[in-house]
PDB file of C-alpha atoms in Angstrom:
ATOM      1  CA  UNK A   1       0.000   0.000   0.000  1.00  0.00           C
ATOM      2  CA  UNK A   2       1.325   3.481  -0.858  1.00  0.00           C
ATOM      3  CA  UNK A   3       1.642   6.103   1.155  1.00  0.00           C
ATOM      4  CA  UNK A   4      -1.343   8.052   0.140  1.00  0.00           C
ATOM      5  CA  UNK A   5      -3.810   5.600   1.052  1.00  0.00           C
ATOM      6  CA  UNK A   6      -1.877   4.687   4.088  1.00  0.00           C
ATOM      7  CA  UNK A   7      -2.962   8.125   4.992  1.00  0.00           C
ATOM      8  CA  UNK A   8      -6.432   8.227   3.538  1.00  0.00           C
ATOM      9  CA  UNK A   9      -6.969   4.620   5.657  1.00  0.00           C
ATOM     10  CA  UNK A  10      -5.438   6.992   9.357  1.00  0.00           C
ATOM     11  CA  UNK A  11      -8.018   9.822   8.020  1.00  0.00           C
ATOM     12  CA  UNK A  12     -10.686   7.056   7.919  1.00  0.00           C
ATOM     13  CA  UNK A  13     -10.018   5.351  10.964  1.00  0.00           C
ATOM     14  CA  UNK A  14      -9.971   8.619  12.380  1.00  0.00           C
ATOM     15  CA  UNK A  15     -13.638  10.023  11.194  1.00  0.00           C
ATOM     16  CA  UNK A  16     -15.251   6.327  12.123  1.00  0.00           C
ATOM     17  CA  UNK A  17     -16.070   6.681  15.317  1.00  0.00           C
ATOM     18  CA  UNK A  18     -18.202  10.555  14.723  1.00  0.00           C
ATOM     19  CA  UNK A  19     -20.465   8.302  12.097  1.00  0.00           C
ATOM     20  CA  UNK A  20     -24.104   7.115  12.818  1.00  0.00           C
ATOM     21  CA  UNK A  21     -24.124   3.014  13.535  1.00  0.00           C
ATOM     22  CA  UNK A  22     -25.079   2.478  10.100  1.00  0.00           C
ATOM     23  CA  UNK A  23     -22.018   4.372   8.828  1.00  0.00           C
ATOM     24  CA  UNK A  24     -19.265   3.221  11.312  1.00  0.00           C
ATOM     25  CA  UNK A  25     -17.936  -0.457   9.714  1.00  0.00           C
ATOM     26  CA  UNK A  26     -18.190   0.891   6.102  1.00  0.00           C
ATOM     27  CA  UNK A  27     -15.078   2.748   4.214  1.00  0.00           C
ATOM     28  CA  UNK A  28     -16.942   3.937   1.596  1.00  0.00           C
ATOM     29  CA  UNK A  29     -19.000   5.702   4.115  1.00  0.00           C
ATOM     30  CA  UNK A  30     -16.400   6.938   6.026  1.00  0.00           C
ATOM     31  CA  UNK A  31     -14.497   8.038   2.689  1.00  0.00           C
ATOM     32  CA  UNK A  32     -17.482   9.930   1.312  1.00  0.00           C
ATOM     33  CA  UNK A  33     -17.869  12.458   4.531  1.00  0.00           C
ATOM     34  CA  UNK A  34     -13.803  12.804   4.272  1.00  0.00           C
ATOM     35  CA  UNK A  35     -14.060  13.507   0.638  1.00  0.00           C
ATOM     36  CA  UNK A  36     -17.096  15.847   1.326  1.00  0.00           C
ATOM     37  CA  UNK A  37     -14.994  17.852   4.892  1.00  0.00           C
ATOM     38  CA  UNK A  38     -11.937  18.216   2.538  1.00  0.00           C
ATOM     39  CA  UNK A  39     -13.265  19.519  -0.194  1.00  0.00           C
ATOM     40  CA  UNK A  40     -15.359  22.095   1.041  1.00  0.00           C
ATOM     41  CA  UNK A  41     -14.052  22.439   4.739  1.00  0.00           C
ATOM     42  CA  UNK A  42     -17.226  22.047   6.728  1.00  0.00           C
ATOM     43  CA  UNK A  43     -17.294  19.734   9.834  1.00  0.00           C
ATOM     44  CA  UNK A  44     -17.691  15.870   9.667  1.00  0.00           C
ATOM     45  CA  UNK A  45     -21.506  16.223  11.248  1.00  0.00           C
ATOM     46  CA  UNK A  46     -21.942  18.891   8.156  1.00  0.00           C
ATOM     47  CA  UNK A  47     -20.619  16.455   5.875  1.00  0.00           C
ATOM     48  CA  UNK A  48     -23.034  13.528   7.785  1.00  0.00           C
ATOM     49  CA  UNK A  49     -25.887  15.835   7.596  1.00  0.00           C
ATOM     50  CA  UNK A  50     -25.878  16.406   3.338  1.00  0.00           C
ATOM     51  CA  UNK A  51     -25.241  13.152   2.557  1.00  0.00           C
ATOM     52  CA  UNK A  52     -27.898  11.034   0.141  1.00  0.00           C
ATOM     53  CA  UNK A  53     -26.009   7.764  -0.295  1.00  0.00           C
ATOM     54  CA  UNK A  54     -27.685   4.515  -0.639  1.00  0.00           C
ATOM     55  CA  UNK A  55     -30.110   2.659  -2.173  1.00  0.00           C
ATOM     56  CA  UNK A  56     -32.295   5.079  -4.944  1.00  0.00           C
ATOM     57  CA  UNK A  57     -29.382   7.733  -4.860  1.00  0.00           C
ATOM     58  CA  UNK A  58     -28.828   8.040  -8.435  1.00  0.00           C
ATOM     59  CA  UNK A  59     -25.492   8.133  -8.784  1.00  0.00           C
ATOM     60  CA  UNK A  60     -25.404  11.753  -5.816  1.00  0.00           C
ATOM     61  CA  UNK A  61     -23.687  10.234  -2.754  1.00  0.00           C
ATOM     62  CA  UNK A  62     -24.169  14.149  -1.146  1.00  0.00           C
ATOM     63  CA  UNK A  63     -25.557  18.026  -1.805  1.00  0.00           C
ATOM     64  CA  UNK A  64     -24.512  20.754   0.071  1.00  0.00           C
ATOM     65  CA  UNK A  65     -26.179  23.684  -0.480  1.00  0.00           C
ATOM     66  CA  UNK A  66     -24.101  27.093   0.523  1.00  0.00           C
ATOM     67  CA  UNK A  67     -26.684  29.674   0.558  1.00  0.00           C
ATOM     68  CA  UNK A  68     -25.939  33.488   0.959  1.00  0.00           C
ATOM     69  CA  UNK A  69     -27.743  36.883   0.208  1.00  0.00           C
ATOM     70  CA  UNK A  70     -25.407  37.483  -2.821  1.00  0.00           C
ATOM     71  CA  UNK A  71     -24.971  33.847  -4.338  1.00  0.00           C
ATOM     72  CA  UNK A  72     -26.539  30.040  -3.757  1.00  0.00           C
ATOM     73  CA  UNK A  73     -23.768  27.578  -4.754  1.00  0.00           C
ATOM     74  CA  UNK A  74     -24.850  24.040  -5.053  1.00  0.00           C
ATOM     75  CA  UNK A  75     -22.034  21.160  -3.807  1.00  0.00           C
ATOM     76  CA  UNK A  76     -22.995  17.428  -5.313  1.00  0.00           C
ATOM     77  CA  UNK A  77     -20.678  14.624  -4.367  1.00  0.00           C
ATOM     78  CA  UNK A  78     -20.368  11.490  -6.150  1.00  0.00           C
ATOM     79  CA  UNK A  79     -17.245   9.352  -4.226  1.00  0.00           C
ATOM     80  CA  UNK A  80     -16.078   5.588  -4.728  1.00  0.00           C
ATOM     81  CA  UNK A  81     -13.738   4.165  -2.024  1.00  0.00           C
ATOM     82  CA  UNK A  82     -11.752   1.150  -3.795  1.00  0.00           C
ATOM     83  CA  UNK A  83     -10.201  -1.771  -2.643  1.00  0.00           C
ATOM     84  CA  UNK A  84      -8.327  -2.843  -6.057  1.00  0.00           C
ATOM     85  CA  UNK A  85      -6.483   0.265  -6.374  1.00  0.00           C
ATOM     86  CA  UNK A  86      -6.569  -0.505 -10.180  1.00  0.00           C
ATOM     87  CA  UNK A  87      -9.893   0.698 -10.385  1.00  0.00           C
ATOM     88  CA  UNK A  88     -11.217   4.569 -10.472  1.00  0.00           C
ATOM     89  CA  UNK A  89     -14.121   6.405 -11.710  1.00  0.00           C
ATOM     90  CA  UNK A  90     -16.121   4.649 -14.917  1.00  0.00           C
ATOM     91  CA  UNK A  91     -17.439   6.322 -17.768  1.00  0.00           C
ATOM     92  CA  UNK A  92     -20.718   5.034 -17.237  1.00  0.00           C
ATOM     93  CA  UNK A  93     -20.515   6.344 -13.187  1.00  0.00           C
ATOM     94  CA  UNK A  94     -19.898   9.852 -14.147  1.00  0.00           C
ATOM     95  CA  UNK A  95     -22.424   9.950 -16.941  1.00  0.00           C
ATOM     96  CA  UNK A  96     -25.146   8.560 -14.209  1.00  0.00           C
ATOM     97  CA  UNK A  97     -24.297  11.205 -11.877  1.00  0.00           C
ATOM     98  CA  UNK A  98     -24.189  13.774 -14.806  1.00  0.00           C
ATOM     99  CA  UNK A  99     -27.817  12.604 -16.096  1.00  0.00           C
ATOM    100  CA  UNK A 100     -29.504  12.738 -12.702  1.00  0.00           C
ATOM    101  CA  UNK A 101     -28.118  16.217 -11.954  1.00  0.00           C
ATOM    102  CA  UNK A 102     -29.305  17.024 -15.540  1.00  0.00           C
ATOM    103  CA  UNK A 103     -32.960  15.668 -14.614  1.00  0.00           C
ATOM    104  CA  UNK A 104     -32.683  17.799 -11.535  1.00  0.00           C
ATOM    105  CA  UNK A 105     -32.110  21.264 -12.894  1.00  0.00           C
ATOM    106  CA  UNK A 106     -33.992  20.862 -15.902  1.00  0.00           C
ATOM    107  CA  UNK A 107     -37.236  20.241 -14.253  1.00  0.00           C
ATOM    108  CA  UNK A 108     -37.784  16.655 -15.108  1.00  0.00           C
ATOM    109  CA  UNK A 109     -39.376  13.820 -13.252  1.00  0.00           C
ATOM    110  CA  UNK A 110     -37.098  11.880 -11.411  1.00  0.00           C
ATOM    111  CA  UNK A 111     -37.812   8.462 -11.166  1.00  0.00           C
ATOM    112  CA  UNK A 112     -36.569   5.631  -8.823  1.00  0.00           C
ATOM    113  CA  UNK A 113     -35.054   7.851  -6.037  1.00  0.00           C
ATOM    114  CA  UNK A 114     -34.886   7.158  -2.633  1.00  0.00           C
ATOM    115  CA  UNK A 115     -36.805   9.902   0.055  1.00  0.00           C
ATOM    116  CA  UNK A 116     -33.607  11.562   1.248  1.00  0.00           C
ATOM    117  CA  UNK A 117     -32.893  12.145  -2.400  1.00  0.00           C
ATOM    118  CA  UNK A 118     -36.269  13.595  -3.218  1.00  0.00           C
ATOM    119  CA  UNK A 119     -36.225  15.470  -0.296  1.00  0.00           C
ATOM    120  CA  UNK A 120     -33.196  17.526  -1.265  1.00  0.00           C
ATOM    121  CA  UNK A 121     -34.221  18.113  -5.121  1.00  0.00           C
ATOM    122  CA  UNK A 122     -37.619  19.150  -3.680  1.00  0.00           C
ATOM    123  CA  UNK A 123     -35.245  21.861  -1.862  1.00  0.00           C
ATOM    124  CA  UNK A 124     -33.004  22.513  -4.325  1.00  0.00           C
ATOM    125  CA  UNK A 125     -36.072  23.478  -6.663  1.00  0.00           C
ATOM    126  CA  UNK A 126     -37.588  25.321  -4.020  1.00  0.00           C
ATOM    127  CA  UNK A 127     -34.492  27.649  -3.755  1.00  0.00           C
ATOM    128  CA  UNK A 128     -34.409  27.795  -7.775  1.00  0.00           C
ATOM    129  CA  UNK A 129     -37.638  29.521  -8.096  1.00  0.00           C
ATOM    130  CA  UNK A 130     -37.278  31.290  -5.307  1.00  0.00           C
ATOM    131  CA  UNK A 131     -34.153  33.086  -5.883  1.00  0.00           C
ATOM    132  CA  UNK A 132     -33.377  32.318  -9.976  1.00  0.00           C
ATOM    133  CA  UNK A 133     -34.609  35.581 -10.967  1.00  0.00           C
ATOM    134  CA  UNK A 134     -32.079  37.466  -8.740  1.00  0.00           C
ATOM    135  CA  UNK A 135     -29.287  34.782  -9.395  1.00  0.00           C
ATOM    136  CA  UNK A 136     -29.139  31.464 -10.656  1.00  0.00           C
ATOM    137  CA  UNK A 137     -27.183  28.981  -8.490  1.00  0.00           C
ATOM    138  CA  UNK A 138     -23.704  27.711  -9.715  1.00  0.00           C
ATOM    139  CA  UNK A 139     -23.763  23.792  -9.502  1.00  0.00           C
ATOM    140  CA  UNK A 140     -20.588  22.172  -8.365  1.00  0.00           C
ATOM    141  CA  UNK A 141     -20.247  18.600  -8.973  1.00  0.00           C
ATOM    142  CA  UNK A 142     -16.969  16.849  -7.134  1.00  0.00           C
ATOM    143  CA  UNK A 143     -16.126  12.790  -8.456  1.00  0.00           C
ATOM    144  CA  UNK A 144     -13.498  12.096  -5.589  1.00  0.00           C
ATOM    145  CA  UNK A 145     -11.855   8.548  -5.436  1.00  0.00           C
ATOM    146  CA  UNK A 146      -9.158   7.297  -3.552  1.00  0.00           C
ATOM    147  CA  UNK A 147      -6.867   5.616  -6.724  1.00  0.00           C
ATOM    148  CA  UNK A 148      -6.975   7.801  -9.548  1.00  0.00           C
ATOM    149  CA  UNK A 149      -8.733  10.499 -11.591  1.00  0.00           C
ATOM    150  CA  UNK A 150     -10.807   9.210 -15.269  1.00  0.00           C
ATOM    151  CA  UNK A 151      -9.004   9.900 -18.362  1.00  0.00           C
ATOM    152  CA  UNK A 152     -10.130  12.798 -20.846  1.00  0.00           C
ATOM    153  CA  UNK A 153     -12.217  10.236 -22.486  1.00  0.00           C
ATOM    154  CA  UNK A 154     -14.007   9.084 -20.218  1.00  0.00           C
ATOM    155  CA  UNK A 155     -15.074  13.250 -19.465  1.00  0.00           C
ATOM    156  CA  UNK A 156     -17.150  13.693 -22.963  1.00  0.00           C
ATOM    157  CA  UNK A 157     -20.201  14.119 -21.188  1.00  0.00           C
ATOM    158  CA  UNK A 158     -18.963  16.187 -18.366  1.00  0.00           C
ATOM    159  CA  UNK A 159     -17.784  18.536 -21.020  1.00  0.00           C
ATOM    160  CA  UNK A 160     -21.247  19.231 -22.468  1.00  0.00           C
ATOM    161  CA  UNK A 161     -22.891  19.757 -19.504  1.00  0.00           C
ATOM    162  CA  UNK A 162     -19.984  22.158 -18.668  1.00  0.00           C
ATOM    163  CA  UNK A 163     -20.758  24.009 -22.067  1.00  0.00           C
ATOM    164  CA  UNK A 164     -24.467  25.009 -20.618  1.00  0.00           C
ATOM    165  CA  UNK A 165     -22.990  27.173 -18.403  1.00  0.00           C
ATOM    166  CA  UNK A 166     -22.782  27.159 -14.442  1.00  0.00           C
ATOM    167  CA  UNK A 167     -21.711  23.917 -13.659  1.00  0.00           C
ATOM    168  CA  UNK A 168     -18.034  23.175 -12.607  1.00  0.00           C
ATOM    169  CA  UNK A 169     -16.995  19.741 -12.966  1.00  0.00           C
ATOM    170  CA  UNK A 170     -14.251  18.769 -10.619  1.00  0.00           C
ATOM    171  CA  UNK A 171     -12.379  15.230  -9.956  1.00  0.00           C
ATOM    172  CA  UNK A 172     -10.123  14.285  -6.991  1.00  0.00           C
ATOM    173  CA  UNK A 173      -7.749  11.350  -6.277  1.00  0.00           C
ATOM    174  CA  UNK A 174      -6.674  10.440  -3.062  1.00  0.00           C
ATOM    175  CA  UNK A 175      -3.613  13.004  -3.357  1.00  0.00           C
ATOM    176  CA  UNK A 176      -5.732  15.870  -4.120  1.00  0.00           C
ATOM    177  CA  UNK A 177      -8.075  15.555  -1.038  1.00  0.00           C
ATOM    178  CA  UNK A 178      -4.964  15.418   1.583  1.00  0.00           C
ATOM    179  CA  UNK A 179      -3.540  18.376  -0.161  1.00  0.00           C
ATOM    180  CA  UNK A 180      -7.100  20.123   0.496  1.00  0.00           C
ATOM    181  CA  UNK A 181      -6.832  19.311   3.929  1.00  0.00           C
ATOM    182  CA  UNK A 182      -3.639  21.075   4.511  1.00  0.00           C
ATOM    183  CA  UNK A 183      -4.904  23.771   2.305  1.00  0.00           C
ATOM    184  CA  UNK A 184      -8.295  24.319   4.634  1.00  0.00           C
ATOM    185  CA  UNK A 185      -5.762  24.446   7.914  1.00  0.00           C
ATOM    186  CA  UNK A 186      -3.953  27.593   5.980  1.00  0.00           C
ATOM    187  CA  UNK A 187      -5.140  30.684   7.776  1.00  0.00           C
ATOM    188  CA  UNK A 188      -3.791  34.231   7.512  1.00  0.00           C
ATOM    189  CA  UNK A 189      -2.995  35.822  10.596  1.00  0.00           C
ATOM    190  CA  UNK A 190      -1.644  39.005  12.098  1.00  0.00           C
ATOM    191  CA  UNK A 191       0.974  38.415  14.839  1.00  0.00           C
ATOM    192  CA  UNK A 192       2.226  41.961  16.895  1.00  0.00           C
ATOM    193  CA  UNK A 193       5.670  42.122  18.000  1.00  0.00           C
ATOM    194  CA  UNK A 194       7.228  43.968  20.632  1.00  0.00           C
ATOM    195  CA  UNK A 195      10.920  44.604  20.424  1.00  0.00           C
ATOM    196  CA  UNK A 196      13.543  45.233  22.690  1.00  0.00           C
ATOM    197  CA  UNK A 197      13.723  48.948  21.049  1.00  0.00           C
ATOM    198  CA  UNK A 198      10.098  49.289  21.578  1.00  0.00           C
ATOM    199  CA  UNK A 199      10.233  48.654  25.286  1.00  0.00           C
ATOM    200  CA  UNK A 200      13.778  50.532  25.457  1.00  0.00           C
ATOM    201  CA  UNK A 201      12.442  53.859  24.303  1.00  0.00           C
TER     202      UNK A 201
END
């Protein structure tokens, strides 16, 4: 095992105990609310609190909605812990994710979702007509994995949704999300000093 997911597997360990019961025993879990707190720096019960995943989730393991009086930015997750580290995000799992958050902001019906997924389109359309006249929200959709980012090819339908405007396609390996974290613990600071000159005179 490399270093990285040496890591990643402390970071997991670490978060496991903070999960619900149904949550605690399960990496993939464990590696979607890491994936989720790295990303976009909110707390692990944040990150526990937005997620959909399971059964009927369409291919959105998590939305995070960042509302303000200026902007509404709109956080989807779609994460896949692996145990054969030769394996990474398919084609055909983006394009799933990609169609559902199509369905989503187009209006459509969506069919075959679970009620914690309904629950947060219902919301997420709710805010839409709300607020769209003022400002329509930017959609951020994150594919984090723990192995390795898709090729270019596997992106064609990424692209086109892209193309539409407002959504920002981003993908993370397991190297991108530990350099996130030390990002988020970056803060500027002001430090005064009081030198011996100072105090002298």
């Amino acid at each position: 095992m490399s270093i990285i997911q040496s890591v990643i597997t402390a970071n997991l360990e670490n978060i496991k105990p903070y999960l619900p019961e149904g949550g605690k025993n399960r990496d993939s879990f464990a590696f979607l609310i890491f994936a989720i707190a790295s990303v976009i720096d909110v707390t692990i019960n944040e990150a526990i609190l937005c997620s959909t995943e399971g059964s009927g989730d369409g291919g959105i393991d998590a939305i995070y909605i960042d509302e303000t009086e200026d902007n509404i930015i709109i956080h989807i997750f779609q994460t896949k812990y692996r145990t054969n580290l030769d394996k990474g995000i398919g084609k055909n799992e983006i394009d799933l994710t990609i169609a559902k958050v199509q369905e989503i902001f187009h209006g459509n019906i969506v069919g075959n979702q679970s009620p914690v997924i309904a629950s947060r389109i219902e919301e997420i359309r709710d805010i839409i007509k709300e607020k769209a006249a003022l400002n329509m929200p930017q959609v951020h959709i994150h594919f984090a994995v723990n192995t390795f980012k898709p090729d270019e090819a596997e992106k064609e339908r990424v692209r086109q949704l892209e193309e539409k405007g407002n959504y920002f396609v981003s993908f993370y390996d397991g190297n991108d999300l530990l350099q996130a974290i030390d990002k988020s613990k970056i803060k500027d600071c002001k430090v005064n000093v009081t030198t011996y000159k100072d105090i002298l005179y």
